[in-house]
Amino acid sequence: MRPLRLRLSAFGPYAEEQILDFASLHGRPLFLIHGPTGAGKTALLDAICFALYGETSGGERDGRGMRSDHAGLETPTEVSLDFALGSERYRVTRRPEQDRPRSRGTGVTRSRAAAELRRLSGAASESEGIAVASQWRGVTEAVENLLGFRSDQFRQVVMLPQGQFRRFLLADSRERQHILEVLFRTERYRRIEEALKAAAGTVEDSVRRLSDKITVLLQQAEADSAESLLEKRRGLSKEINDLDGRIRGLREDESKARQVLEQARQAHRAFQELHEAEAALSKLTSEQPAINELENQLTRARKAALLRPVFENKESRRREWEDAQKRAAAALKALETAESQWVQAEESWKRERSREEERQKLRETFSRLQGMADEVAQLEDARNTLERYRRHAAECQKMWEAAQKDLEDNREAIRRHASEVEKHQKAAALFELRQVNVKRFEERHLQSRRLESLQKDHDALLKVLERAENERSDLERRFSKAREALEMMERRWIQGQAAFLAAGLVPGKPCPVCGSAEHPAPARTDETLPSQAALDRARKDLKRLEAQCETARTETERLRERMGELRAARDAVAAFFEGESERSPAQIEALLEDARRELQQSQRARESMARLSQAAEKLERKERELTETLSTRHEAFLDAVGRFKEQEGMIRERELRIPEHHRRLDALKDSLRNTERQLRSLEAALEAAQKAKEDASGALSARKEGLAAAREEEKAASERFEAARKAFLSRVEQSGFPDEEAFLSAHLEEKAIEQLFERIQDHSRRLEAAQDRANRARKAAPKEAPPDLVPLERNLEGLVARIDEAMGLRGMLNARAQQMDHQIHELHGAQKEYQSAEARYRVIGRISEVAAGRNPHGITFHRFVLAALLDDVLTAASQRLRVMSRGRFDLVRARQRADQRTAAGLDLLIFDAYTGTHRPVNTLSGGESFLASLALALGLADVVQAYAGGVRLETIFVDEGFGSLDPESLDLAFQTLLDLHLGGRMVGLISHVPELRERIDVRIEVQPGIKGSHAKVVV
């Protein structure tokens, strides 16, 4: 990431808009941000970090706390940064939550925080760009994805602010691992490690699952091993073969028993058939008398059937005679009815002829009513006109009354409006006073919160200082004891050297001290002497404790200085409240809220006053308009009333010429319709009576002729019936029947005769079949009695039961055999799979364990990769650190774990060439830490860019730290930074050290002022 252009407004000490164009540095890779203490140098880094992440470079303040106290409300707080990322250029802009003047009226309102990220390259209009993200959190996430850093990581490797310069150098192993993961994109190695773990877990689960399966299969088979299961299967096969032989013998016995039983059953069936055949023959023989009677009935029925045509002819003539009698009676009755109707028609005709005078009067009335129709229609039109005049007058009256009401309502609104104006005038007059009161309470609320925060920081720091003091005292006590123990060991070691040398003397061999071959009295000692290795460890432990004591003293002094700064700041804020009663921040906030509510009330009152003034003008204008409307509507009402009365007089004159019940057109039409209907009714009645008389006369003549014809037909039918009856009786007598009743008793229908004949024939056939069956049964029946079936059946049932029992046992044994075969097959397959899975697990399981850190070095595969990358970083960093420390220091990676409970591989040590020892990096002094941190940051940037797939570190900002260097170290550090232009990186230094201002000719000068600071580029 390389900054191109920074624009900030009302941010920190910068009240006005400030634009820094980094392109104006003319490609110089090293520039200085210079200015007095407190001028706003760090605020520029805060602005860059705030634009990218919404946080300041120190991570201690949010955007709302960076609002410039020098800026007016009309100047919004806003930061915009144009930056390049490879070939792409972007612009990020942020506006924190802040107060601003209202768009309408006076007062302030709270505007919400806003942020946006745009890509400038590739856009149609580069000044506008293409939207990439919006909203506060959305922009932060987009920036993190683009740069590959979170805010805290950005402050460790790109922007090194005051007090945090050493964070990456002194970071713990876990935090350093996360930073390296992001920079070098090593997620794939973690995924490889996780994939190995997952694969090993899968194979291990398979091994465990197959082992459990084998155990379950053996338990289900009730066997200890696969060999014992096979032995059980062989025993089961022998048992099945023995059972099959027994079943074959039982089946042979069953077949013989079935044959004997079947022969016995056939004999029993023959005797049973003989008995049933003789019983059936005896029954049919007993039915013969009834069959003889049926044959006699059939003979009589056949004789009667010969007389059926004559009988049917006689019955037909009888029915014809009866029908003729009915028709003659009906003709007589019809004649009587026709005579009655002719008499009634004659009387009705005479009655209608007598109403001729009534018909003539109706004709005259109808003609007179038709003459009135035109005049009544004119009267009806006049009434309609009168009704329109009446409605018009009523509408005019309503409009006049409505205008009167509107005028009264408007006058009442004017009175209410005057009362409302009086109510708001008092509140509006207090607006300026309440505005001043709100600002006063806002200032006190801000200071009270600041005082509360400072007090909390003071209390927290006091506890930290107490812990640091205790730790420092404890370390000093441990250092004093370790030093005394080392001195004691050194004295014992020196005193025991004679005994140590004497222990190595050999008789006859020269002494390495005096050279004598005789050793009459060699030195002796009873106590155990310390070894050289023990002395070395004790010296190393003492140096480590000494370094820790020095670090603890430095930290304690730093905490005391910070405590003094907090107390001074707290006392300065507390002086703001001198002479005032003590209030808590919550109480001040409550007073502020009350003051704001009162101010809002006054603001609303002022707005209401403006609105009421406009409303008053509208009401007065409406008063004039309503007065004019009232006068116009009153005149219209009087005119409508006059026309109504004139039309009413004209109607009265016309009504005098028309009867009262005909003055309505609808009543006249009803009278016309009624008169016309009565006239037509009388004329139609006369015509109907005349026609009814003529029809009745014709009908009477026709009925007389019909009666004569019906009587002639009745006589002829009677004669034909009598002739047919005599012929039938003669045939009955000739056929042997004594009378007609005997004929009717013997007579049957043709179908009944056929059924009777069929019944007789069926009995004959059944009798013949029964005789044949009895003869065959007598021949088939054995001469001896059949054997008893019960013992034979019981014997067969016993054999079947034994066979079923054996077959059931055979099925159970077969099922058991199939189950054992399946278990053996499953067991062999599971054992084969288990051996294969176990072999795979021995390989992949071990690889996974090593990759997961379960190895002598305690380092995972992912950390191994990161450690290799860190070695490259440390190599590059040590090259610069060696130059800046005049060959004394190198940064190296710790190869051994200091704590067996933590992961190894990423801890840092410093190699001191002066002492030839390695020691922790936290034992470096302030200036040494600055040089090591600077070398590490630059080395990290070199290696990241060299790998070409990670994040590009094109810019680094260093805030202070140069004041801790002596002149020679400053020269070396400065020369190292100058060498960076070969790599094309931009380095920004923030410092007030005068020597840097003399050495670096490209600067951003920051000048403080009464109305805020200003910055400019000096080339």
Tab-separated table of N, CA, C and O in Angstrom, residues 327-407:
chain	number	residue	atom	x	y	z
A	327	ARG	N	-120.529	-46.609	-23.278
A	327	ARG	CA	-120.578	-45.493	-24.214
A	327	ARG	C	-121.983	-44.899	-24.311
A	327	ARG	O	-122.160	-43.697	-24.415
A	328	ALA	N	-123.048	-45.727	-24.297
A	328	ALA	CA	-124.433	-45.219	-24.344
A	328	ALA	C	-124.746	-44.388	-23.125
A	328	ALA	O	-125.379	-43.321	-23.204
A	329	ALA	N	-124.277	-44.828	-21.944
A	329	ALA	CA	-124.516	-44.057	-20.710
A	329	ALA	C	-123.790	-42.720	-20.759
A	329	ALA	O	-124.301	-41.690	-20.332
A	330	ALA	N	-122.567	-42.716	-21.304
A	330	ALA	CA	-121.799	-41.470	-21.393
A	330	ALA	C	-122.440	-40.494	-22.359
A	330	ALA	O	-122.453	-39.271	-22.124
A	331	ALA	N	-123.022	-41.002	-23.491
A	331	ALA	CA	-123.677	-40.117	-24.459
A	331	ALA	C	-124.902	-39.468	-23.839
A	331	ALA	O	-125.204	-38.281	-24.073
A	332	LEU	N	-125.633	-40.205	-23.026
A	332	LEU	CA	-126.805	-39.646	-22.353
A	332	LEU	C	-126.410	-38.530	-21.385
A	332	LEU	O	-127.039	-37.462	-21.339
A	333	LYS	N	-125.368	-38.785	-20.632
A	333	LYS	CA	-124.905	-37.767	-19.677
A	333	LYS	C	-124.407	-36.523	-20.396
A	333	LYS	O	-124.657	-35.389	-19.972
A	334	ALA	N	-123.691	-36.665	-21.537
A	334	ALA	CA	-123.211	-35.520	-22.311
A	334	ALA	C	-124.363	-34.695	-22.854
A	334	ALA	O	-124.297	-33.460	-22.916
A	335	LEU	N	-125.484	-35.361	-23.273
A	335	LEU	CA	-126.660	-34.634	-23.760
A	335	LEU	C	-127.269	-33.779	-22.669
A	335	LEU	O	-127.632	-32.607	-22.895
A	336	GLU	N	-127.315	-34.316	-21.463
A	336	GLU	CA	-127.877	-33.551	-20.351
A	336	GLU	C	-127.010	-32.326	-20.060
A	336	GLU	O	-127.514	-31.231	-19.791
A	337	THR	N	-125.714	-32.468	-20.098
A	337	THR	CA	-124.807	-31.339	-19.855
A	337	THR	C	-124.942	-30.276	-20.930
A	337	THR	O	-124.943	-29.072	-20.655
A	338	ALA	N	-125.078	-30.672	-22.215
A	338	ALA	CA	-125.208	-29.713	-23.309
A	338	ALA	C	-126.492	-28.911	-23.191
A	338	ALA	O	-126.522	-27.705	-23.470
A	339	GLU	N	-127.581	-29.566	-22.793
A	339	GLU	CA	-128.845	-28.846	-22.600
A	339	GLU	C	-128.714	-27.794	-21.501
A	339	GLU	O	-129.169	-26.658	-21.626
A	340	SER	N	-127.995	-28.114	-20.386
A	340	SER	CA	-127.808	-27.159	-19.293
A	340	SER	C	-126.955	-25.968	-19.743
A	340	SER	O	-127.243	-24.813	-19.431
A	341	GLN	N	-125.896	-26.241	-20.510
A	341	GLN	CA	-125.016	-25.170	-20.986
A	341	GLN	C	-125.751	-24.244	-21.960
A	341	GLN	O	-125.529	-23.032	-21.967
A	342	TRP	N	-126.656	-24.805	-22.793
A	342	TRP	CA	-127.401	-23.960	-23.752
A	342	TRP	C	-128.308	-23.005	-23.012
A	342	TRP	O	-128.393	-21.822	-23.342
A	343	VAL	N	-128.911	-23.475	-21.943
A	343	VAL	CA	-129.790	-22.600	-21.143
A	343	VAL	C	-128.988	-21.475	-20.506
A	343	VAL	O	-129.380	-20.300	-20.514
A	344	GLN	N	-127.811	-21.752	-19.925
A	344	GLN	CA	-126.973	-20.729	-19.283
A	344	GLN	C	-126.466	-19.711	-20.295
A	344	GLN	O	-126.438	-18.504	-20.034
A	345	ALA	N	-126.065	-20.144	-21.507
A	345	ALA	CA	-125.576	-19.218	-22.530
A	345	ALA	C	-126.674	-18.276	-22.986
A	345	ALA	O	-126.432	-17.085	-23.247
A	346	GLU	N	-127.892	-18.776	-23.119
A	346	GLU	CA	-129.033	-17.936	-23.519
A	346	GLU	C	-129.277	-16.849	-22.489
A	346	GLU	O	-129.456	-15.664	-22.826
A	347	GLU	N	-129.213	-17.178	-21.212
A	347	GLU	CA	-129.451	-16.182	-20.155
A	347	GLU	C	-128.323	-15.153	-20.121
A	347	GLU	O	-128.564	-13.951	-19.939
A	348	SER	N	-127.095	-15.552	-20.268
A	348	SER	CA	-125.955	-14.625	-20.251
A	348	SER	C	-126.018	-13.641	-21.406
A	348	SER	O	-125.727	-12.454	-21.261
A	349	TRP	N	-126.448	-14.142	-22.613
A	349	TRP	CA	-126.540	-13.247	-23.782
A	349	TRP	C	-127.572	-12.167	-23.555
A	349	TRP	O	-127.375	-10.988	-23.866
A	350	LYS	N	-128.704	-12.538	-23.000
A	350	LYS	CA	-129.752	-11.561	-22.730
A	350	LYS	C	-129.283	-10.529	-21.699
A	350	LYS	O	-129.577	-9.336	-21.815
A	351	ARG	N	-128.517	-10.968	-20.671
A	351	ARG	CA	-128.044	-10.058	-19.638
A	351	ARG	C	-127.067	-9.027	-20.210
A	351	ARG	O	-127.108	-7.832	-19.881
A	352	GLU	N	-126.173	-9.414	-21.087
A	352	GLU	CA	-125.195	-8.496	-21.666
A	352	GLU	C	-125.871	-7.514	-22.618
A	352	GLU	O	-125.446	-6.361	-22.742
A	353	ARG	N	-126.936	-7.924	-23.360
A	353	ARG	CA	-127.653	-6.997	-24.240
A	353	ARG	C	-128.324	-5.898	-23.444
A	353	ARG	O	-128.444	-4.755	-23.911
A	354	SER	N	-128.635	-6.163	-22.209
A	354	SER	CA	-129.323	-5.151	-21.385
A	354	SER	C	-128.367	-4.058	-20.880
A	354	SER	O	-128.819	-3.056	-20.311
A	355	ARG	N	-126.995	-4.145	-20.998
A	355	ARG	CA	-126.004	-3.168	-20.480
A	355	ARG	C	-125.498	-2.222	-21.561
A	355	ARG	O	-124.453	-1.618	-21.442
A	356	GLU	N	-126.257	-2.018	-22.638
A	356	GLU	CA	-125.832	-1.141	-23.728
A	356	GLU	C	-125.751	0.309	-23.269
A	356	GLU	O	-124.852	1.057	-23.671
A	357	GLU	N	-126.670	0.810	-22.435
A	357	GLU	CA	-126.662	2.207	-21.938
A	357	GLU	C	-125.388	2.474	-21.124
A	357	GLU	O	-124.748	3.542	-21.251
A	358	GLU	N	-124.929	1.511	-20.312
A	358	GLU	CA	-123.693	1.667	-19.507
A	358	GLU	C	-122.477	1.805	-20.414
A	358	GLU	O	-121.584	2.609	-20.159
A	359	ARG	N	-122.479	1.055	-21.538
A	359	ARG	CA	-121.362	1.143	-22.470
A	359	ARG	C	-121.306	2.515	-23.133
A	359	ARG	O	-120.241	3.077	-23.349
A	360	GLN	N	-122.432	3.096	-23.431
A	360	GLN	CA	-122.461	4.408	-24.074
A	360	GLN	C	-121.937	5.490	-23.140
A	360	GLN	O	-121.196	6.381	-23.551
A	361	LYS	N	-122.260	5.446	-21.862
A	361	LYS	CA	-121.757	6.436	-20.893
A	361	LYS	C	-120.229	6.356	-20.771
A	361	LYS	O	-119.544	7.379	-20.665
A	362	LEU	N	-119.703	5.157	-20.789
A	362	LEU	CA	-118.241	5.003	-20.683
A	362	LEU	C	-117.544	5.597	-21.906
A	362	LEU	O	-116.455	6.179	-21.810
A	363	ARG	N	-118.167	5.488	-23.100
A	363	ARG	CA	-117.569	6.059	-24.293
A	363	ARG	C	-117.510	7.571	-24.164
A	363	ARG	O	-116.499	8.207	-24.525
A	364	GLU	N	-118.531	8.209	-23.639
A	364	GLU	CA	-118.572	9.677	-23.487
A	364	GLU	C	-117.527	10.123	-22.447
A	364	GLU	O	-116.828	11.123	-22.635
A	365	THR	N	-117.411	9.402	-21.323
A	365	THR	CA	-116.429	9.767	-20.264
A	365	THR	C	-115.006	9.672	-20.797
A	365	THR	O	-114.161	10.542	-20.535
A	366	PHE	N	-114.700	8.662	-21.557
A	366	PHE	CA	-113.366	8.464	-22.117
A	366	PHE	C	-112.985	9.618	-23.045
A	366	PHE	O	-111.857	10.132	-23.016
A	367	SER	N	-113.962	10.062	-23.864
A	367	SER	CA	-113.696	11.179	-24.789
A	367	SER	C	-113.418	12.468	-24.026
A	367	SER	O	-112.517	13.239	-24.372
A	368	ARG	N	-114.180	12.725	-22.908
A	368	ARG	CA	-113.991	13.951	-22.130
A	368	ARG	C	-112.611	13.955	-21.433
A	368	ARG	O	-111.924	14.961	-21.387
A	369	LEU	N	-112.195	12.833	-20.911
A	369	LEU	CA	-110.892	12.757	-20.231
A	369	LEU	C	-109.733	12.970	-21.207
A	369	LEU	O	-108.709	13.562	-20.857
A	370	GLN	N	-109.902	12.474	-22.424
A	370	GLN	CA	-108.848	12.691	-23.424
A	370	GLN	C	-108.671	14.181	-23.712
A	370	GLN	O	-107.558	14.657	-23.955
A	371	GLY	N	-109.786	14.953	-23.668
A	371	GLY	CA	-109.689	16.399	-23.903
A	371	GLY	C	-108.942	17.121	-22.801
A	371	GLY	O	-108.385	18.200	-23.036
A	372	MET	N	-108.913	16.619	-21.559
A	372	MET	CA	-108.211	17.270	-20.434
A	372	MET	C	-106.701	16.994	-20.429
A	372	MET	O	-105.971	17.620	-19.676
A	373	ALA	N	-106.222	16.079	-21.179
A	373	ALA	CA	-104.847	15.604	-21.028
A	373	ALA	C	-103.820	16.700	-21.259
A	373	ALA	O	-102.860	16.847	-20.489
A	374	ASP	N	-103.980	17.530	-22.306
A	374	ASP	CA	-102.989	18.572	-22.603
A	374	ASP	C	-102.911	19.584	-21.486
A	374	ASP	O	-101.820	20.022	-21.068
A	375	GLU	N	-104.038	20.014	-20.983
A	375	GLU	CA	-104.050	21.041	-19.929
A	375	GLU	C	-103.422	20.511	-18.647
A	375	GLU	O	-102.670	21.219	-17.966
A	376	VAL	N	-103.711	19.244	-18.307
A	376	VAL	CA	-103.104	18.655	-17.088
A	376	VAL	C	-101.591	18.510	-17.242
A	376	VAL	O	-100.826	18.715	-16.306
A	377	ALA	N	-101.135	18.199	-18.490
A	377	ALA	CA	-99.688	18.094	-18.722
A	377	ALA	C	-99.005	19.427	-18.507
A	377	ALA	O	-97.904	19.518	-17.933
A	378	GLN	N	-99.625	20.514	-18.963
A	378	GLN	CA	-99.055	21.849	-18.748
A	378	GLN	C	-98.995	22.168	-17.256
A	378	GLN	O	-98.013	22.746	-16.773
A	379	LEU	N	-100.047	21.803	-16.536
A	379	LEU	CA	-100.065	22.036	-15.087
A	379	LEU	C	-98.931	21.228	-14.408
A	379	LEU	O	-98.269	21.717	-13.491
A	380	GLU	N	-98.712	20.019	-14.877
A	380	GLU	CA	-97.640	19.184	-14.303
A	380	GLU	C	-96.265	19.813	-14.536
A	380	GLU	O	-95.410	19.830	-13.640
A	381	ASP	N	-96.059	20.386	-15.760
A	381	ASP	CA	-94.785	21.062	-16.031
A	381	ASP	C	-94.594	22.245	-15.125
A	381	ASP	O	-93.479	22.525	-14.644
A	382	ALA	N	-95.674	22.987	-14.898
A	382	ALA	CA	-95.570	24.151	-14.001
A	382	ALA	C	-95.207	23.719	-12.594
A	382	ALA	O	-94.408	24.378	-11.909
A	383	ARG	N	-95.796	22.615	-12.122
A	383	ARG	CA	-95.443	22.124	-10.780
A	383	ARG	C	-93.955	21.732	-10.721
A	383	ARG	O	-93.280	21.988	-9.733
A	384	ASN	N	-93.438	21.058	-11.776
A	384	ASN	CA	-92.009	20.669	-11.788
A	384	ASN	C	-91.112	21.895	-11.731
A	384	ASN	O	-90.089	21.923	-11.043
A	385	THR	N	-91.502	22.919	-12.500
A	385	THR	CA	-90.729	24.175	-12.451
A	385	THR	C	-90.756	24.753	-11.052
A	385	THR	O	-89.726	25.236	-10.528
A	386	LEU	N	-91.930	24.724	-10.393
A	386	LEU	CA	-92.044	25.234	-9.021
A	386	LEU	C	-91.122	24.457	-8.077
A	386	LEU	O	-90.479	25.049	-7.199
A	387	GLU	N	-91.057	23.122	-8.256
A	387	GLU	CA	-90.204	22.303	-7.386
A	387	GLU	C	-88.719	22.651	-7.583
A	387	GLU	O	-87.944	22.699	-6.626
A	388	ARG	N	-88.336	22.922	-8.868
A	388	ARG	CA	-86.946	23.332	-9.102
A	388	ARG	C	-86.658	24.656	-8.420
A	388	ARG	O	-85.587	24.852	-7.839
A	389	TYR	N	-87.608	25.595	-8.491
A	389	TYR	CA	-87.427	26.880	-7.812
A	389	TYR	C	-87.311	26.680	-6.291
A	389	TYR	O	-86.500	27.336	-5.627
A	390	ARG	N	-88.118	25.748	-5.759
A	390	ARG	CA	-88.066	25.508	-4.308
A	390	ARG	C	-86.701	24.944	-3.879
A	390	ARG	O	-86.110	25.378	-2.907
A	391	ARG	N	-86.214	23.914	-4.666
A	391	ARG	CA	-84.910	23.323	-4.336
A	391	ARG	C	-83.800	24.354	-4.478
A	391	ARG	O	-82.859	24.394	-3.669
A	392	HIS	N	-83.837	25.172	-5.527
A	392	HIS	CA	-82.828	26.200	-5.720
A	392	HIS	C	-82.816	27.177	-4.554
A	392	HIS	O	-81.744	27.567	-4.055
A	393	ALA	N	-84.027	27.553	-4.099
A	393	ALA	CA	-84.097	28.474	-2.957
A	393	ALA	C	-83.531	27.825	-1.702
A	393	ALA	O	-82.828	28.468	-0.910
A	394	ALA	N	-83.833	26.519	-1.511
A	394	ALA	CA	-83.304	25.820	-0.334
A	394	ALA	C	-81.783	25.717	-0.382
A	394	ALA	O	-81.090	25.894	0.623
A	395	GLU	N	-81.239	25.428	-1.603
A	395	GLU	CA	-79.776	25.348	-1.733
A	395	GLU	C	-79.137	26.704	-1.470
A	395	GLU	O	-78.088	26.793	-0.813
A	396	CYS	N	-79.772	27.759	-1.988
A	396	CYS	CA	-79.228	29.099	-1.719
A	396	CYS	C	-79.246	29.410	-0.227
A	396	CYS	O	-78.306	30.016	0.305
A	397	GLN	N	-80.315	28.953	0.459
A	397	GLN	CA	-80.391	29.195	1.896
A	397	GLN	C	-79.286	28.432	2.640
A	397	GLN	O	-78.646	28.958	3.549
A	398	LYS	N	-79.044	27.133	2.227
A	398	LYS	CA	-77.987	26.343	2.868
A	398	LYS	C	-76.609	26.968	2.640
A	398	LYS	O	-75.788	27.037	3.547
A	399	MET	N	-76.381	27.427	1.395
A	399	MET	CA	-75.087	28.038	1.108
A	399	MET	C	-74.901	29.311	1.904
A	399	MET	O	-73.797	29.620	2.380
A	400	TRP	N	-75.987	30.078	2.043
A	400	TRP	CA	-75.913	31.316	2.845
A	400	TRP	C	-75.607	30.993	4.301
A	400	TRP	O	-74.744	31.598	4.925
A	401	GLU	N	-76.323	29.954	4.845
A	401	GLU	CA	-76.093	29.568	6.241
A	401	GLU	C	-74.688	28.988	6.412
A	401	GLU	O	-74.019	29.229	7.427
A	402	ALA	N	-74.180	28.181	5.383
A	402	ALA	CA	-72.824	27.637	5.468
A	402	ALA	C	-71.787	28.738	5.464
A	402	ALA	O	-70.773	28.681	6.171
A	403	ALA	N	-72.032	29.785	4.625
A	403	ALA	CA	-71.098	30.915	4.607
A	403	ALA	C	-71.075	31.613	5.953
A	403	ALA	O	-70.020	32.052	6.431
A	404	GLN	N	-72.254	31.751	6.573
A	404	GLN	CA	-72.302	32.353	7.907
A	404	GLN	C	-71.481	31.520	8.903
A	404	GLN	O	-70.728	32.067	9.716
A	405	LYS	N	-71.633	30.148	8.828
A	405	LYS	CA	-70.885	29.285	9.756
A	405	LYS	C	-69.381	29.352	9.495
A	405	LYS	O	-68.573	29.390	10.424
A	406	ASP	N	-68.990	29.352	8.192
A	406	ASP	CA	-67.565	29.447	7.865
A	406	ASP	C	-66.975	30.733	8.416
A	406	ASP	O	-65.837	30.755	8.923
A	407	LEU	N	-67.750	31.817	8.306
A	407	LEU	CA	-67.265	33.104	8.816
A	407	LEU	C	-67.088	33.047	10.327
A	407	LEU	O	-66.079	33.527	10.871
